[in-house]
Tab-separated table of C-alpha atoms and ligand atoms in Angstrom:
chain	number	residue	atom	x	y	z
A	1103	UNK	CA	-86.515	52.940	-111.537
A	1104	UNK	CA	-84.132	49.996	-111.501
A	1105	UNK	CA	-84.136	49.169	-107.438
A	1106	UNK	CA	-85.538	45.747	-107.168
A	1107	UNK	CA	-86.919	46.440	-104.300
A	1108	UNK	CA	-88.965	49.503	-104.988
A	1109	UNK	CA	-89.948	47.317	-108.140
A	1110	UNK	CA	-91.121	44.645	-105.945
A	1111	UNK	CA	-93.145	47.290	-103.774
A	1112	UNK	CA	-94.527	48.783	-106.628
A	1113	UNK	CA	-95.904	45.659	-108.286
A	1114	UNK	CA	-97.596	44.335	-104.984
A	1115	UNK	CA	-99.271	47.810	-104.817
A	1116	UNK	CA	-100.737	47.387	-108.235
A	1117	UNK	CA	-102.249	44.280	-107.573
A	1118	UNK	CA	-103.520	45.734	-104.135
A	1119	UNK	CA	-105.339	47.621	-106.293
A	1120	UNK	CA	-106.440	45.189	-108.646
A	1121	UNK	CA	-107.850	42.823	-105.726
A	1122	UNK	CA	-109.313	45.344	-103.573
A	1123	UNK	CA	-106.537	44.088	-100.829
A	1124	UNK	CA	-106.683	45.386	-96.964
A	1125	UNK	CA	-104.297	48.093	-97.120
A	1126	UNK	CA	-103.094	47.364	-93.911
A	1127	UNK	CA	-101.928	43.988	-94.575
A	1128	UNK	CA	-100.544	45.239	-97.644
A	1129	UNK	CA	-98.540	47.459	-95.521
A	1130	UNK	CA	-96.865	44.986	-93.986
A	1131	UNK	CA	-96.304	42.173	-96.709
A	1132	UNK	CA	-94.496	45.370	-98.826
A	1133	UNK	CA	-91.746	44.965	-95.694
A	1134	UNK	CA	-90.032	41.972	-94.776
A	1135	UNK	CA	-90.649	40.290	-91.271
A	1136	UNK	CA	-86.992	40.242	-90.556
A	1137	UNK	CA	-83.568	40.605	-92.470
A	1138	UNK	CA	-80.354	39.746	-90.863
A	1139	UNK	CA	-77.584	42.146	-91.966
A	1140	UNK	CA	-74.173	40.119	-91.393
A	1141	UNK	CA	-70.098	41.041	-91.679
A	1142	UNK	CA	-68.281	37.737	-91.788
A	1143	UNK	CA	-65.030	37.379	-90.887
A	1144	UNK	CA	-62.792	34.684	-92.931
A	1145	UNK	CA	-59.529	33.263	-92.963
A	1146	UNK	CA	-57.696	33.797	-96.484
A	1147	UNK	CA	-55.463	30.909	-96.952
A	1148	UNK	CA	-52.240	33.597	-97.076
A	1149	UNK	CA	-52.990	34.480	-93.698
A	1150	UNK	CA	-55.143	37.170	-93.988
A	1151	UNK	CA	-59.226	38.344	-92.738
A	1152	UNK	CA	-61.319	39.238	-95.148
A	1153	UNK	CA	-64.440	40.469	-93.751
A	1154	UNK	CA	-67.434	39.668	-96.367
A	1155	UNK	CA	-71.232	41.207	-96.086
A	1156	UNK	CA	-73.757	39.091	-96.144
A	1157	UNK	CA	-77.646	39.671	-95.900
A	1158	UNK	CA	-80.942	36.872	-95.386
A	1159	UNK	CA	-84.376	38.397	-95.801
A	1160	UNK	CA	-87.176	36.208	-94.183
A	1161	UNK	CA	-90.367	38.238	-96.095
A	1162	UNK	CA	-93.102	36.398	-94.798
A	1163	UNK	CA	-94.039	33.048	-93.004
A	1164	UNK	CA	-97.639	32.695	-93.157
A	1165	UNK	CA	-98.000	30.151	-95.552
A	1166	UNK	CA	-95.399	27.987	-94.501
A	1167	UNK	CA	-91.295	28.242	-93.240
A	1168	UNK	CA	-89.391	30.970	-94.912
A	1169	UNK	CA	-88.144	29.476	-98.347
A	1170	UNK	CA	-85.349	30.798	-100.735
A	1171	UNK	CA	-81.953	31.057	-102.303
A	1172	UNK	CA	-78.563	32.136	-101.395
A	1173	UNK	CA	-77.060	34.104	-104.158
A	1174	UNK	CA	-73.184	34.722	-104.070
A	1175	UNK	CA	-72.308	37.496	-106.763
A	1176	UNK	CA	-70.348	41.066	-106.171
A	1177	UNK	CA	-73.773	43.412	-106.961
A	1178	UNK	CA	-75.522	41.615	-104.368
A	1179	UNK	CA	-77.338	44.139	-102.202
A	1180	UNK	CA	-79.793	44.968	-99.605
A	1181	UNK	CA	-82.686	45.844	-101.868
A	1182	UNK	CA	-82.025	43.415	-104.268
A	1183	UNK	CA	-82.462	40.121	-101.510
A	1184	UNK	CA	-85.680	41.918	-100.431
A	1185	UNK	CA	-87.167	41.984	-102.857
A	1186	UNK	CA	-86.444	38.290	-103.894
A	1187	UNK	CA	-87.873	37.255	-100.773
A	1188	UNK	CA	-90.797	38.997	-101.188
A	1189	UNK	CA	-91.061	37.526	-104.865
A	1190	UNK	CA	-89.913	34.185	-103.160
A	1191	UNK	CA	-93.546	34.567	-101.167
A	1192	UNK	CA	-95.147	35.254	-103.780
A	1193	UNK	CA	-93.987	32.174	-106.031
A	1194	UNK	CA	-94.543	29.523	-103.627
A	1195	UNK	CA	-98.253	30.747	-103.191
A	1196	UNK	CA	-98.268	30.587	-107.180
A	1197	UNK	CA	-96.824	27.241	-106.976
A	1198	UNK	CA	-98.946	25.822	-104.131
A	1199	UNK	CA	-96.204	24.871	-102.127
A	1200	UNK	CA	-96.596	25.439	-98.164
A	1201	UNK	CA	-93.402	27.756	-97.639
A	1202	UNK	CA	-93.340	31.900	-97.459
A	1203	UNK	CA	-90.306	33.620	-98.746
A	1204	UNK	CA	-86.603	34.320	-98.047
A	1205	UNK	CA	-83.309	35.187	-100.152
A	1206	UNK	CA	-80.313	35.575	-98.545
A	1207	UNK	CA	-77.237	36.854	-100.762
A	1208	UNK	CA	-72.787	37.212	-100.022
A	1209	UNK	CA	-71.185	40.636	-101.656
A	1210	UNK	CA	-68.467	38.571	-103.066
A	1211	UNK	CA	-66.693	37.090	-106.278
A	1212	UNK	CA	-66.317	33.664	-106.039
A	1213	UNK	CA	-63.932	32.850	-108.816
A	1214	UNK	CA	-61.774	35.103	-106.885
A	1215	UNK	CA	-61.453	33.248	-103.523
A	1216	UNK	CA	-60.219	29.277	-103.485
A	1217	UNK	CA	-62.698	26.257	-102.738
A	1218	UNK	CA	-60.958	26.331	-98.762
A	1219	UNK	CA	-61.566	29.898	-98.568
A	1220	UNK	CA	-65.489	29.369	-100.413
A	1221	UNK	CA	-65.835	26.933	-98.029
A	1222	UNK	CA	-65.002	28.741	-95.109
A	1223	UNK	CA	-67.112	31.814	-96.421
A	1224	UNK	CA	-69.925	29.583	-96.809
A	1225	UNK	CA	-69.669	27.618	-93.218
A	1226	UNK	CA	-69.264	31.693	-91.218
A	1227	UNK	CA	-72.502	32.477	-93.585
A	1228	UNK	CA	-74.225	29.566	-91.230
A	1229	UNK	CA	-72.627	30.058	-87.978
A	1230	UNK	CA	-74.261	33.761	-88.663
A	1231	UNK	CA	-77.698	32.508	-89.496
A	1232	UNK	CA	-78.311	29.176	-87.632
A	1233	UNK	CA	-80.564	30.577	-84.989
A	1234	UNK	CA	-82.720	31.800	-87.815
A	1235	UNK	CA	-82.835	28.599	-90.012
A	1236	UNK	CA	-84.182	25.345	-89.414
A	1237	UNK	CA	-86.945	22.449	-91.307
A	1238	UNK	CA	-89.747	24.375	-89.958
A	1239	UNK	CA	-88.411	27.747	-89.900
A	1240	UNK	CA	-86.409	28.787	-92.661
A	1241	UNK	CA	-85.509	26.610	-95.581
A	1242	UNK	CA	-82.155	28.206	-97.589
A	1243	UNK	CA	-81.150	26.649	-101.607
A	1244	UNK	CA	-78.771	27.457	-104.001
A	1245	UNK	CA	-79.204	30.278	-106.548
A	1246	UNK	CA	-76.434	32.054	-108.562
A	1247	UNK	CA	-73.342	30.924	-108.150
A	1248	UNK	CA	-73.793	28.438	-105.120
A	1249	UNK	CA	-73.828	24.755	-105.747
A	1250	UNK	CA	-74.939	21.524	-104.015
A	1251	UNK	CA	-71.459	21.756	-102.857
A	1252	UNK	CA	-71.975	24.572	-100.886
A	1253	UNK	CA	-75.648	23.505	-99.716
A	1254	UNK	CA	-73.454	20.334	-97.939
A	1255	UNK	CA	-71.109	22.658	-96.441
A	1256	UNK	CA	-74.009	24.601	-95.118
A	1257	UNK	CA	-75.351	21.427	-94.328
A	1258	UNK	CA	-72.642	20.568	-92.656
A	1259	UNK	CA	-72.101	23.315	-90.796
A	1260	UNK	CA	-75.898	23.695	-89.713
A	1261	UNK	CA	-76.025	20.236	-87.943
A	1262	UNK	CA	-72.665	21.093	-86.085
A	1263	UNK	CA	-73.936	24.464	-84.804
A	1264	UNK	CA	-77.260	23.149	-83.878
A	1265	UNK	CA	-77.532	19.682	-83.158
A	1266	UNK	CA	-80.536	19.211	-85.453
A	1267	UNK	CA	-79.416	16.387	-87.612
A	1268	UNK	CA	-82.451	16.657	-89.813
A	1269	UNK	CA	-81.066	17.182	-93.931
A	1270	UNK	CA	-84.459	19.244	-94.444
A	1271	UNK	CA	-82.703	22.225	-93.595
A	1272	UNK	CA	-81.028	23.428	-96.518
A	1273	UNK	CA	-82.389	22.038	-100.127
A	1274	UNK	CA	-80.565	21.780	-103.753
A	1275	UNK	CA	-77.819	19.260	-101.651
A	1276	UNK	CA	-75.943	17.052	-103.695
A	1277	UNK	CA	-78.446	13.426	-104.348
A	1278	UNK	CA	-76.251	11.742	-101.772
A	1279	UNK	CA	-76.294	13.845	-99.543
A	1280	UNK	CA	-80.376	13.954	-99.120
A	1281	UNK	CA	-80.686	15.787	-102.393
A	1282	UNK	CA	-83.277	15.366	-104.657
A	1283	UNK	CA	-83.473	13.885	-107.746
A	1284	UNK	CA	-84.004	16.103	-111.096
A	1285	UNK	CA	-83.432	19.206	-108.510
A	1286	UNK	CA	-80.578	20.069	-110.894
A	1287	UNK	CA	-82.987	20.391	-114.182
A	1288	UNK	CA	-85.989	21.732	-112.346
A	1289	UNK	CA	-85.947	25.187	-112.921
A	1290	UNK	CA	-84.847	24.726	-116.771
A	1291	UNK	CA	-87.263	22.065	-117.451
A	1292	UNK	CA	-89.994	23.892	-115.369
A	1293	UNK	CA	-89.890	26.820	-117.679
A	1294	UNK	CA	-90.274	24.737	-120.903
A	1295	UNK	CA	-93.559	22.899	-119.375
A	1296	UNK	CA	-94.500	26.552	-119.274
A	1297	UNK	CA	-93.646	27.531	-122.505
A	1298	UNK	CA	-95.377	24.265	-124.081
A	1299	UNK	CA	-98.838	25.247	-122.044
A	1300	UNK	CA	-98.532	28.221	-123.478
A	1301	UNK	CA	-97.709	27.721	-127.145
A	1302	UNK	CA	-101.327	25.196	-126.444
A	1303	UNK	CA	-102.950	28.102	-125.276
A	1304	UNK	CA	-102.001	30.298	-127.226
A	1305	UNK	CA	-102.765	27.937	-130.255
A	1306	UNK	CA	-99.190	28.814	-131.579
A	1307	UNK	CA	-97.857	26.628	-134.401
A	1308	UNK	CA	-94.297	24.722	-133.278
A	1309	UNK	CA	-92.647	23.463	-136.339
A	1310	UNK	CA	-89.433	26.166	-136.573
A	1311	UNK	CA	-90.141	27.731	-133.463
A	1312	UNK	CA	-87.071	30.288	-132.388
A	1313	UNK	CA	-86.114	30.899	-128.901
A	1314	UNK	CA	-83.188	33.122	-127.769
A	1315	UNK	CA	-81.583	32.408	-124.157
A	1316	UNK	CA	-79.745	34.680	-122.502
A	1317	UNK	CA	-77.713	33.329	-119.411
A	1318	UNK	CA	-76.497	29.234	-120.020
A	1319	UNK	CA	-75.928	28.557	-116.586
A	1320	UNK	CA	-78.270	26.046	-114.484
A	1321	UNK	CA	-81.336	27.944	-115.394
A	1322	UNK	CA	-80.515	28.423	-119.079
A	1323	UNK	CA	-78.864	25.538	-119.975
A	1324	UNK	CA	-81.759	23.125	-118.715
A	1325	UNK	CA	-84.351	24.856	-120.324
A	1326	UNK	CA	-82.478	25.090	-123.540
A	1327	UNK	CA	-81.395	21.327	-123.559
A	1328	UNK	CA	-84.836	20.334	-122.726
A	1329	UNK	CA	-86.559	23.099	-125.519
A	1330	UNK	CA	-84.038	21.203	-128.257
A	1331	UNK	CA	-84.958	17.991	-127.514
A	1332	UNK	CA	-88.854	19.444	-127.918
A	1333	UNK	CA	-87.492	20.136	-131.463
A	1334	UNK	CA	-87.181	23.641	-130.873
A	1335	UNK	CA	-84.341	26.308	-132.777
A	1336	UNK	CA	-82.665	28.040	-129.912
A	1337	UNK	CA	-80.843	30.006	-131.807
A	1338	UNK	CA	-79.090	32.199	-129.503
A	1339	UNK	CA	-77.280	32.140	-126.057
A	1340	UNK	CA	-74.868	33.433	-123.605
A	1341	UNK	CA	-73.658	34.021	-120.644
A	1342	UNK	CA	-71.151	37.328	-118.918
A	1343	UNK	CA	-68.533	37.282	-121.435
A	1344	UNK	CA	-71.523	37.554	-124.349
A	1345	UNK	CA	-73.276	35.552	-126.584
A	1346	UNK	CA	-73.243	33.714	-129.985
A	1347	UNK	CA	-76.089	33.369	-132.376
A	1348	UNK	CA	-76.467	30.688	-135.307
A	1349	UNK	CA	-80.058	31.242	-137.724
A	1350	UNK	CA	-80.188	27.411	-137.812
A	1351	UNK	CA	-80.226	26.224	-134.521
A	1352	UNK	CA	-77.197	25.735	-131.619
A	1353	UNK	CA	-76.833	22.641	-129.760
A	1354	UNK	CA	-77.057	23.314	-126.089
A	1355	UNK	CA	-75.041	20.290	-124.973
A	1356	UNK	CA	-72.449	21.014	-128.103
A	1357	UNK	CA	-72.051	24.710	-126.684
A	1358	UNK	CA	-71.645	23.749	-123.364
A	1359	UNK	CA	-69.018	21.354	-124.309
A	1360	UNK	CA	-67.021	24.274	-126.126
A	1361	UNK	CA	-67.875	26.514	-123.350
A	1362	UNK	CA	-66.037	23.886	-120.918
A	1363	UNK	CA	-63.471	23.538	-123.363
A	1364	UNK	CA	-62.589	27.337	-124.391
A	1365	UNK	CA	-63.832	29.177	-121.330
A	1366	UNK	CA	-66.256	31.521	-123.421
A	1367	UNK	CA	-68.807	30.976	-126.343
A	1368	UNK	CA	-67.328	33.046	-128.767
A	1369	UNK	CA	-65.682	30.759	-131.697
A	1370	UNK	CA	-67.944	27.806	-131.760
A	1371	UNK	CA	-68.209	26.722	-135.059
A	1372	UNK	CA	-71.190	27.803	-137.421
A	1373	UNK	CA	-71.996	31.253	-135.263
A	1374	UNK	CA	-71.351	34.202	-135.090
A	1375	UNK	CA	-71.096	36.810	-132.221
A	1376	UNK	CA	-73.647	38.801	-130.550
A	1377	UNK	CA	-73.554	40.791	-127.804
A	1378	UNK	CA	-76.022	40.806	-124.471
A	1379	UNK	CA	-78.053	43.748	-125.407
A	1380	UNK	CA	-78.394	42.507	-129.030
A	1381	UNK	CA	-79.828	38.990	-127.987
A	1382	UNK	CA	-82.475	40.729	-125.972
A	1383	UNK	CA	-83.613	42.586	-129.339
A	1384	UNK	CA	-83.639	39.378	-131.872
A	1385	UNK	CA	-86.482	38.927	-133.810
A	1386	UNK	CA	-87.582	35.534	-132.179
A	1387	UNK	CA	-90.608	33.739	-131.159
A	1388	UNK	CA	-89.486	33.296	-128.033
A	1389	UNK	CA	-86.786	35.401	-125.767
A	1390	UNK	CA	-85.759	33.645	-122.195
A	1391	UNK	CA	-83.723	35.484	-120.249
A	1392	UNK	CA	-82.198	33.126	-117.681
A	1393	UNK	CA	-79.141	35.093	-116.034
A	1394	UNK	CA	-79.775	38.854	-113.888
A	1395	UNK	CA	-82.395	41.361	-113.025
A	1396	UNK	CA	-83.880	44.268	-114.759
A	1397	UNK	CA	-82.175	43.406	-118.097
A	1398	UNK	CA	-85.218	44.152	-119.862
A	1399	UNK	CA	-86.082	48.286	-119.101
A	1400	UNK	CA	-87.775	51.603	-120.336
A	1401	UNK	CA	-84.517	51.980	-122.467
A	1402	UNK	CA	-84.644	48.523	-124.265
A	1403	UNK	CA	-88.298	47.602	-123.768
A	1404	UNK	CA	-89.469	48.932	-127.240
A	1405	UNK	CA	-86.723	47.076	-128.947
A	1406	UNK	CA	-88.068	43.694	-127.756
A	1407	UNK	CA	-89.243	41.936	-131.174
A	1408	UNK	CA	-89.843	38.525	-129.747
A	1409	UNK	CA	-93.591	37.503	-129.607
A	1410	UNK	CA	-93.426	35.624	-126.043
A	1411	UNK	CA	-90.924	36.205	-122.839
A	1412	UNK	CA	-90.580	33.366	-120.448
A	1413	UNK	CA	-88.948	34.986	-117.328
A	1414	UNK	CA	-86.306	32.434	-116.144
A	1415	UNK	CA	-84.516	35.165	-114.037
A	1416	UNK	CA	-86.013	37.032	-111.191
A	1417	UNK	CA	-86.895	39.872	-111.996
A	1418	UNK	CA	-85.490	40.464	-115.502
A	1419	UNK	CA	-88.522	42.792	-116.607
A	1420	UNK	CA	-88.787	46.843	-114.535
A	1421	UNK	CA	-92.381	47.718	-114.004
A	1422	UNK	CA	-92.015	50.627	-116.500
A	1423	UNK	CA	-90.882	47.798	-119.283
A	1424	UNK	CA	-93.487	45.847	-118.459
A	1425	UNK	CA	-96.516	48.568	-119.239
A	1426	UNK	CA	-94.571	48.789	-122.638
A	1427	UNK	CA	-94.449	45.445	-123.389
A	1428	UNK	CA	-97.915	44.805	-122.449
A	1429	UNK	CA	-99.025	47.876	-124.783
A	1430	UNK	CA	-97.150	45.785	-127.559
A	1431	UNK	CA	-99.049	42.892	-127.412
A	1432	UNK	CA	-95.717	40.395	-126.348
A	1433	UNK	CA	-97.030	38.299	-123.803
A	1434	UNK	CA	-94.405	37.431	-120.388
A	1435	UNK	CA	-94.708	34.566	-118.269
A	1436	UNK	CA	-93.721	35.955	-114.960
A	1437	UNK	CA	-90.598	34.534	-112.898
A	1438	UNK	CA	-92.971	33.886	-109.878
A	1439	UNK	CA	-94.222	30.522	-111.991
A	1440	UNK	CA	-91.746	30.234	-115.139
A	1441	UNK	CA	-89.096	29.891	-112.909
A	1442	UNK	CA	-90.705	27.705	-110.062
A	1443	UNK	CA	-90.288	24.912	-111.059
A	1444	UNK	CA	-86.371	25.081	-108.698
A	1445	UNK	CA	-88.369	25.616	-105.635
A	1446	UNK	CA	-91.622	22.930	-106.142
A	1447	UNK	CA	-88.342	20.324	-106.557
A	1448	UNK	CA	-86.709	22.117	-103.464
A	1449	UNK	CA	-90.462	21.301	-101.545
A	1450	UNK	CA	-90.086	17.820	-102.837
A	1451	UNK	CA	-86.482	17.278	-101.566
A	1452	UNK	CA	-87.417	18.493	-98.240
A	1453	UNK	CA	-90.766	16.211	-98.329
A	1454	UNK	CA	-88.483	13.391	-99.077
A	1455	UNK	CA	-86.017	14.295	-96.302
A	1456	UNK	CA	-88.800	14.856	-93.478
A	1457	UNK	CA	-90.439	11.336	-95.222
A	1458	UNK	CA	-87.494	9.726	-95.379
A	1459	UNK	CA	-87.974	8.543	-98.885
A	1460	UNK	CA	-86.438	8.872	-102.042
A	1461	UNK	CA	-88.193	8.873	-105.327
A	1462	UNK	CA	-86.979	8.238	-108.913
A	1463	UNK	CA	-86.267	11.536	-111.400
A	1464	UNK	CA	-88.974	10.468	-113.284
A	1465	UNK	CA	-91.355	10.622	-110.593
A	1466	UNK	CA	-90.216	13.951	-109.789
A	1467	UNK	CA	-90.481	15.665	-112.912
A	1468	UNK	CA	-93.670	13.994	-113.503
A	1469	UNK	CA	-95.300	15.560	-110.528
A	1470	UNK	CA	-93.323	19.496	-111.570
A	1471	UNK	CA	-94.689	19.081	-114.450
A	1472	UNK	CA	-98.175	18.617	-113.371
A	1473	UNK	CA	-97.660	21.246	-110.444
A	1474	UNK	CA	-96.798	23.706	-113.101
A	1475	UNK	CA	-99.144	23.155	-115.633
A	1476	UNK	CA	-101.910	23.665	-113.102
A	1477	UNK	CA	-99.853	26.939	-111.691
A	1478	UNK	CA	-100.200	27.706	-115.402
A	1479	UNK	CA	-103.727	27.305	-116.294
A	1480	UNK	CA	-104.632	29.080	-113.581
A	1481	UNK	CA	-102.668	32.001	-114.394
A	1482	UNK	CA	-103.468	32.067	-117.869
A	1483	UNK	CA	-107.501	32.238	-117.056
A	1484	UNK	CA	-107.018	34.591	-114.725
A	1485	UNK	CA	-105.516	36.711	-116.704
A	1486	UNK	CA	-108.480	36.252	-119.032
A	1487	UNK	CA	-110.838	36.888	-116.285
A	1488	UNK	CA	-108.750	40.365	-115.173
A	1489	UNK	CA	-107.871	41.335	-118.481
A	1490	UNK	CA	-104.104	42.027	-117.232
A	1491	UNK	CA	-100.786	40.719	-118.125
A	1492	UNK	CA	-99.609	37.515	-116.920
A	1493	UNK	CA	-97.621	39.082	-113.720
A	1494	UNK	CA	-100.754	40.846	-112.444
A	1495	UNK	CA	-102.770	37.505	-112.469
A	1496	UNK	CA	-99.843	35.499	-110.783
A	1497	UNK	CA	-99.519	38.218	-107.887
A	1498	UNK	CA	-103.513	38.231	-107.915
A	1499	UNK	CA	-103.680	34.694	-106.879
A	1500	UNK	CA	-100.448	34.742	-105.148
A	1501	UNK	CA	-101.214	37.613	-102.742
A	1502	UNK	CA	-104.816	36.661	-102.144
A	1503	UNK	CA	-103.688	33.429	-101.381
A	1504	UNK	CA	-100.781	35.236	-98.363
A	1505	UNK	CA	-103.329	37.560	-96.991
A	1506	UNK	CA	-105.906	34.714	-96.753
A	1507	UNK	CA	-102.924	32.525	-94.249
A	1508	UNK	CA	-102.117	36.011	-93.038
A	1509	UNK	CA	-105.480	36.476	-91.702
A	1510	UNK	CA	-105.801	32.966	-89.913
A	1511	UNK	CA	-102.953	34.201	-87.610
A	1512	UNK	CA	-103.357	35.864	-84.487
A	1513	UNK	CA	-101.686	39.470	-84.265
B	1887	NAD	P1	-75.917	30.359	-112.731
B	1887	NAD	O1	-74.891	31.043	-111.913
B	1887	NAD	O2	-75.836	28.896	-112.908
B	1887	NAD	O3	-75.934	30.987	-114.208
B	1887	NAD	C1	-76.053	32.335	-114.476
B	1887	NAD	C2	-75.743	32.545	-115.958
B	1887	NAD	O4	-75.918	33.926	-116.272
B	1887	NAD	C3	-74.301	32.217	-116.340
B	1887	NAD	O5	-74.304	31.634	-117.626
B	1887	NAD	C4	-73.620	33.582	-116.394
B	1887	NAD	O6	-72.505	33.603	-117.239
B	1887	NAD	C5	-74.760	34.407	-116.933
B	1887	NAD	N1	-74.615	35.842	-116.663
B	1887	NAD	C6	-74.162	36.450	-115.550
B	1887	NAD	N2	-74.175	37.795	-115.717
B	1887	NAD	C7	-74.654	38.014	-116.954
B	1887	NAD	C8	-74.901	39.172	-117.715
B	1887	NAD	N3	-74.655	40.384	-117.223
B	1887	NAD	N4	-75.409	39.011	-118.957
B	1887	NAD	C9	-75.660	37.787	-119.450
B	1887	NAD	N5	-75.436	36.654	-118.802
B	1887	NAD	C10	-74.936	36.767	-117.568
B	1887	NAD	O7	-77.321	30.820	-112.126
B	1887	NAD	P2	-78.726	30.113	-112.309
B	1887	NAD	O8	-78.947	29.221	-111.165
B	1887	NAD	O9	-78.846	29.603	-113.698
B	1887	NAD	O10	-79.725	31.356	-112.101
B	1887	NAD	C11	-80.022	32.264	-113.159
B	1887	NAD	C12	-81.235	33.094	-112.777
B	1887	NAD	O11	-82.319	32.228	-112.503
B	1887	NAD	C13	-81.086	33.979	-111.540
B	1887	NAD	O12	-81.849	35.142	-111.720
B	1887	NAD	C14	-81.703	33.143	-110.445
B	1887	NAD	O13	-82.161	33.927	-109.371
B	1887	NAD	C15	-82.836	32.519	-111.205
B	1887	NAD	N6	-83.353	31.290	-110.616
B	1887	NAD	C16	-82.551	30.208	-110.414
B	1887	NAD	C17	-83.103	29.050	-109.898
B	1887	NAD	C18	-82.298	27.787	-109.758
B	1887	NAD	O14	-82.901	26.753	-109.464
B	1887	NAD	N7	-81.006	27.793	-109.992
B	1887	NAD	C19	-84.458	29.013	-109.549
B	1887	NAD	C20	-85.242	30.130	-109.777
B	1887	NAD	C21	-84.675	31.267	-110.316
């Protein structure tokens, strides 16, 4: 079962279970509040229209506005931008942050279309979804393959449509534009205050410790650059096009370079080359995957050797994978907090833009990093406490915490 959205449904009806939830109000936080399907006209610089579709799911609101990415690949779907939102809700309750969840997602290539027609894509996307957005009502970021770029277009675009001149609208804007500070390395450097916690909790000795990435984009190249510098191996990565893999250790920044240099991975000195699948089933302590969804299923699952997954993707592990992973002993960290660390920065930038203040990277990563080691602890004792896998004890807090802001409303 590889729909993310049935996935999504099917977790939150375990941990109904698990927390003896109302099934009513479980009935309605497995279905979003609204989601806007769009077809958006734009101008191709020969001339042409090109009509695009283009989707935002708003999952719930009780907690807060509606909070969440804008994704712009070719797979993106209907179920897949559901279910992010709903796992958007889910993470912000993890991470204490007051927002619900949202996702919103353009069926298109990028690389195909130039930056006038990107931007024009990107400025209909608003037009389309301005009476739905707002500071208080729905907060939009980047995810894959949108930029701070884009977020200023949107920007842009928003304050022209509506007159609000507020920058708390859209997050993950470029730092002079109202962006935050140490937005760009949040999610990356989130996920190794994670993986720290745990190799503390889990008493796990460090010296030599190997960790394979898959995905170097945003996500994967932060958390490998910071995971280096912690005098970790990371001793694989990739990204599409495949991956490389050196026994001894690759330099993130020294990759990236060749990367920028090459266009692909493949040739950099001193490694050799792997493919996707393959870095999933390395024998490693750690295995990150950082790039799509349900890469890790009931036809790879018992292939996994590594002893720890830290979840920098949404959704990279099926439900089915999960069970087997869990009945092998390797221990996930669940996307709703490894990869949170993007949207408690997002919080931040928009506290800073409502504040009017701006506060120094340190500052910011100082408070992620407590934010996430609490979100951590919590997680890991509740686990503990349950006696489930990590997942189950992040949607157990995460959901009792919705239904309990669900409750105070008035139907
Ligand atoms: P990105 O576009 O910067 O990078 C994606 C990376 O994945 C690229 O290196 C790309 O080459 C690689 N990739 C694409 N398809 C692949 C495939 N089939 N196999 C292997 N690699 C592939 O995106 P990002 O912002 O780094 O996001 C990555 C993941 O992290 C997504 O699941 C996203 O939803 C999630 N995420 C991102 C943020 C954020 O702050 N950017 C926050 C939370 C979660």
């Amino acid at each position: 079962m590889n729909d993310p959205y049935l996935n999504a449904q099917s977790q939150l009806r375990s941990v109904a279970k698990l927390i003896k939830a109302d099934e009513e109000i479980i009935n309605k936080l497995s279905i979003p509040d609204k989601l806007l399907t769009l077809s958006l006209p734009v101008r191709m610089d020969n001339g042409s229209i090109r009509t695009f579709i283009a989707y935002r799911s708003q999952h719930n609101n009780s907690r807060g506005p509606y909070k969440g990415g804008i994704r712009y690949h070719h797979l993106v779907n209907e179920a897949e931008v559901k279910a992010l939102s709903m796992w958007m809700s889910w993470k912000c309750a993890i991470a204490d942050i007051p927002y619900g969840g949202g996702k919103g997602g353009i069926i298109v290539d990028p690389r195909e279309l130039s930056a006038a027609e990107l931007e024009r894509l990107s400025r209909a996307y608003v037009r389309a979804i301005a009476h739905d957005i707002g500071p208080d009502l729905d907060v939009p970021a980047p995810d894959v393959n949108t930029t701070p770029q884009i977020m200023d277009w949107m920007l842009d675009e928003y304050i022209k449509v509506s007159g609000n001149k507020s920058k708390a609208t859209f997050t993950g804007k470029s730092v002079d534009n109202g962006g935050s500070l140490g937005r760009t390395e949040a999610t990356g450097y989130g996920g190794v205050y994670v993986m720290e916690e745990l190799l503390k909790a889990e008493k796990v000795k460090k010296d030599n410790l190997t960790i394979a990435i898959q995905g170097i984009g945003n996500v994967g190249y932060y958390f490998a650059s910071l995971a280096h510098k912690n005098g970790h191996k990371i001793v694989a990565i990739s990204d599409s096009k495949g991956g490389i893999y050196n026994a001894k250790g690759i330099d993130p920044k020294l990759a990236l370079e060749f990367k920028q240099k090459e266009g692909r991975l493949s040739g950099m000195e001193g490694t050799k080359i792997i493919g996707n699948e393959q870095l999933l089933e390395l024998k490693v302590d750690v295995l990150v995957p950082s790039a799509l969804e349900n890469v890790i299923n009931a036809d790879n699952a018992d292939k996994i050797k590594a002893r720890y997954i830290i979840e920098m993707a949404n959704g990279p592990i099926t439900p089915e994978a999960d069970e087997i992973l869990f009945s092998k002993k390797i221990l996930s960290v669940p996307d709703v907090l490894a990869n949170s660390g993007g949207v408690t920065v997002s919080y931040f930038e928009w506290y800073q833009n409502i504040h009017n203040e701006k506060w120094s990277k340190e500052e910011v990563l100082k408070k992620l990093k407590d934010n996430i080691t609490r979100a951590f602890k919590q997680t890991y004792s509740k686990r503990k406490e349950l006696g489930v896998n990590m997942r189950m004890a992040a949607y157990a807090l995460a959901v009792a915490k919705v239904i309990e802001a669900f409750k105070k409303q008035e139907l």
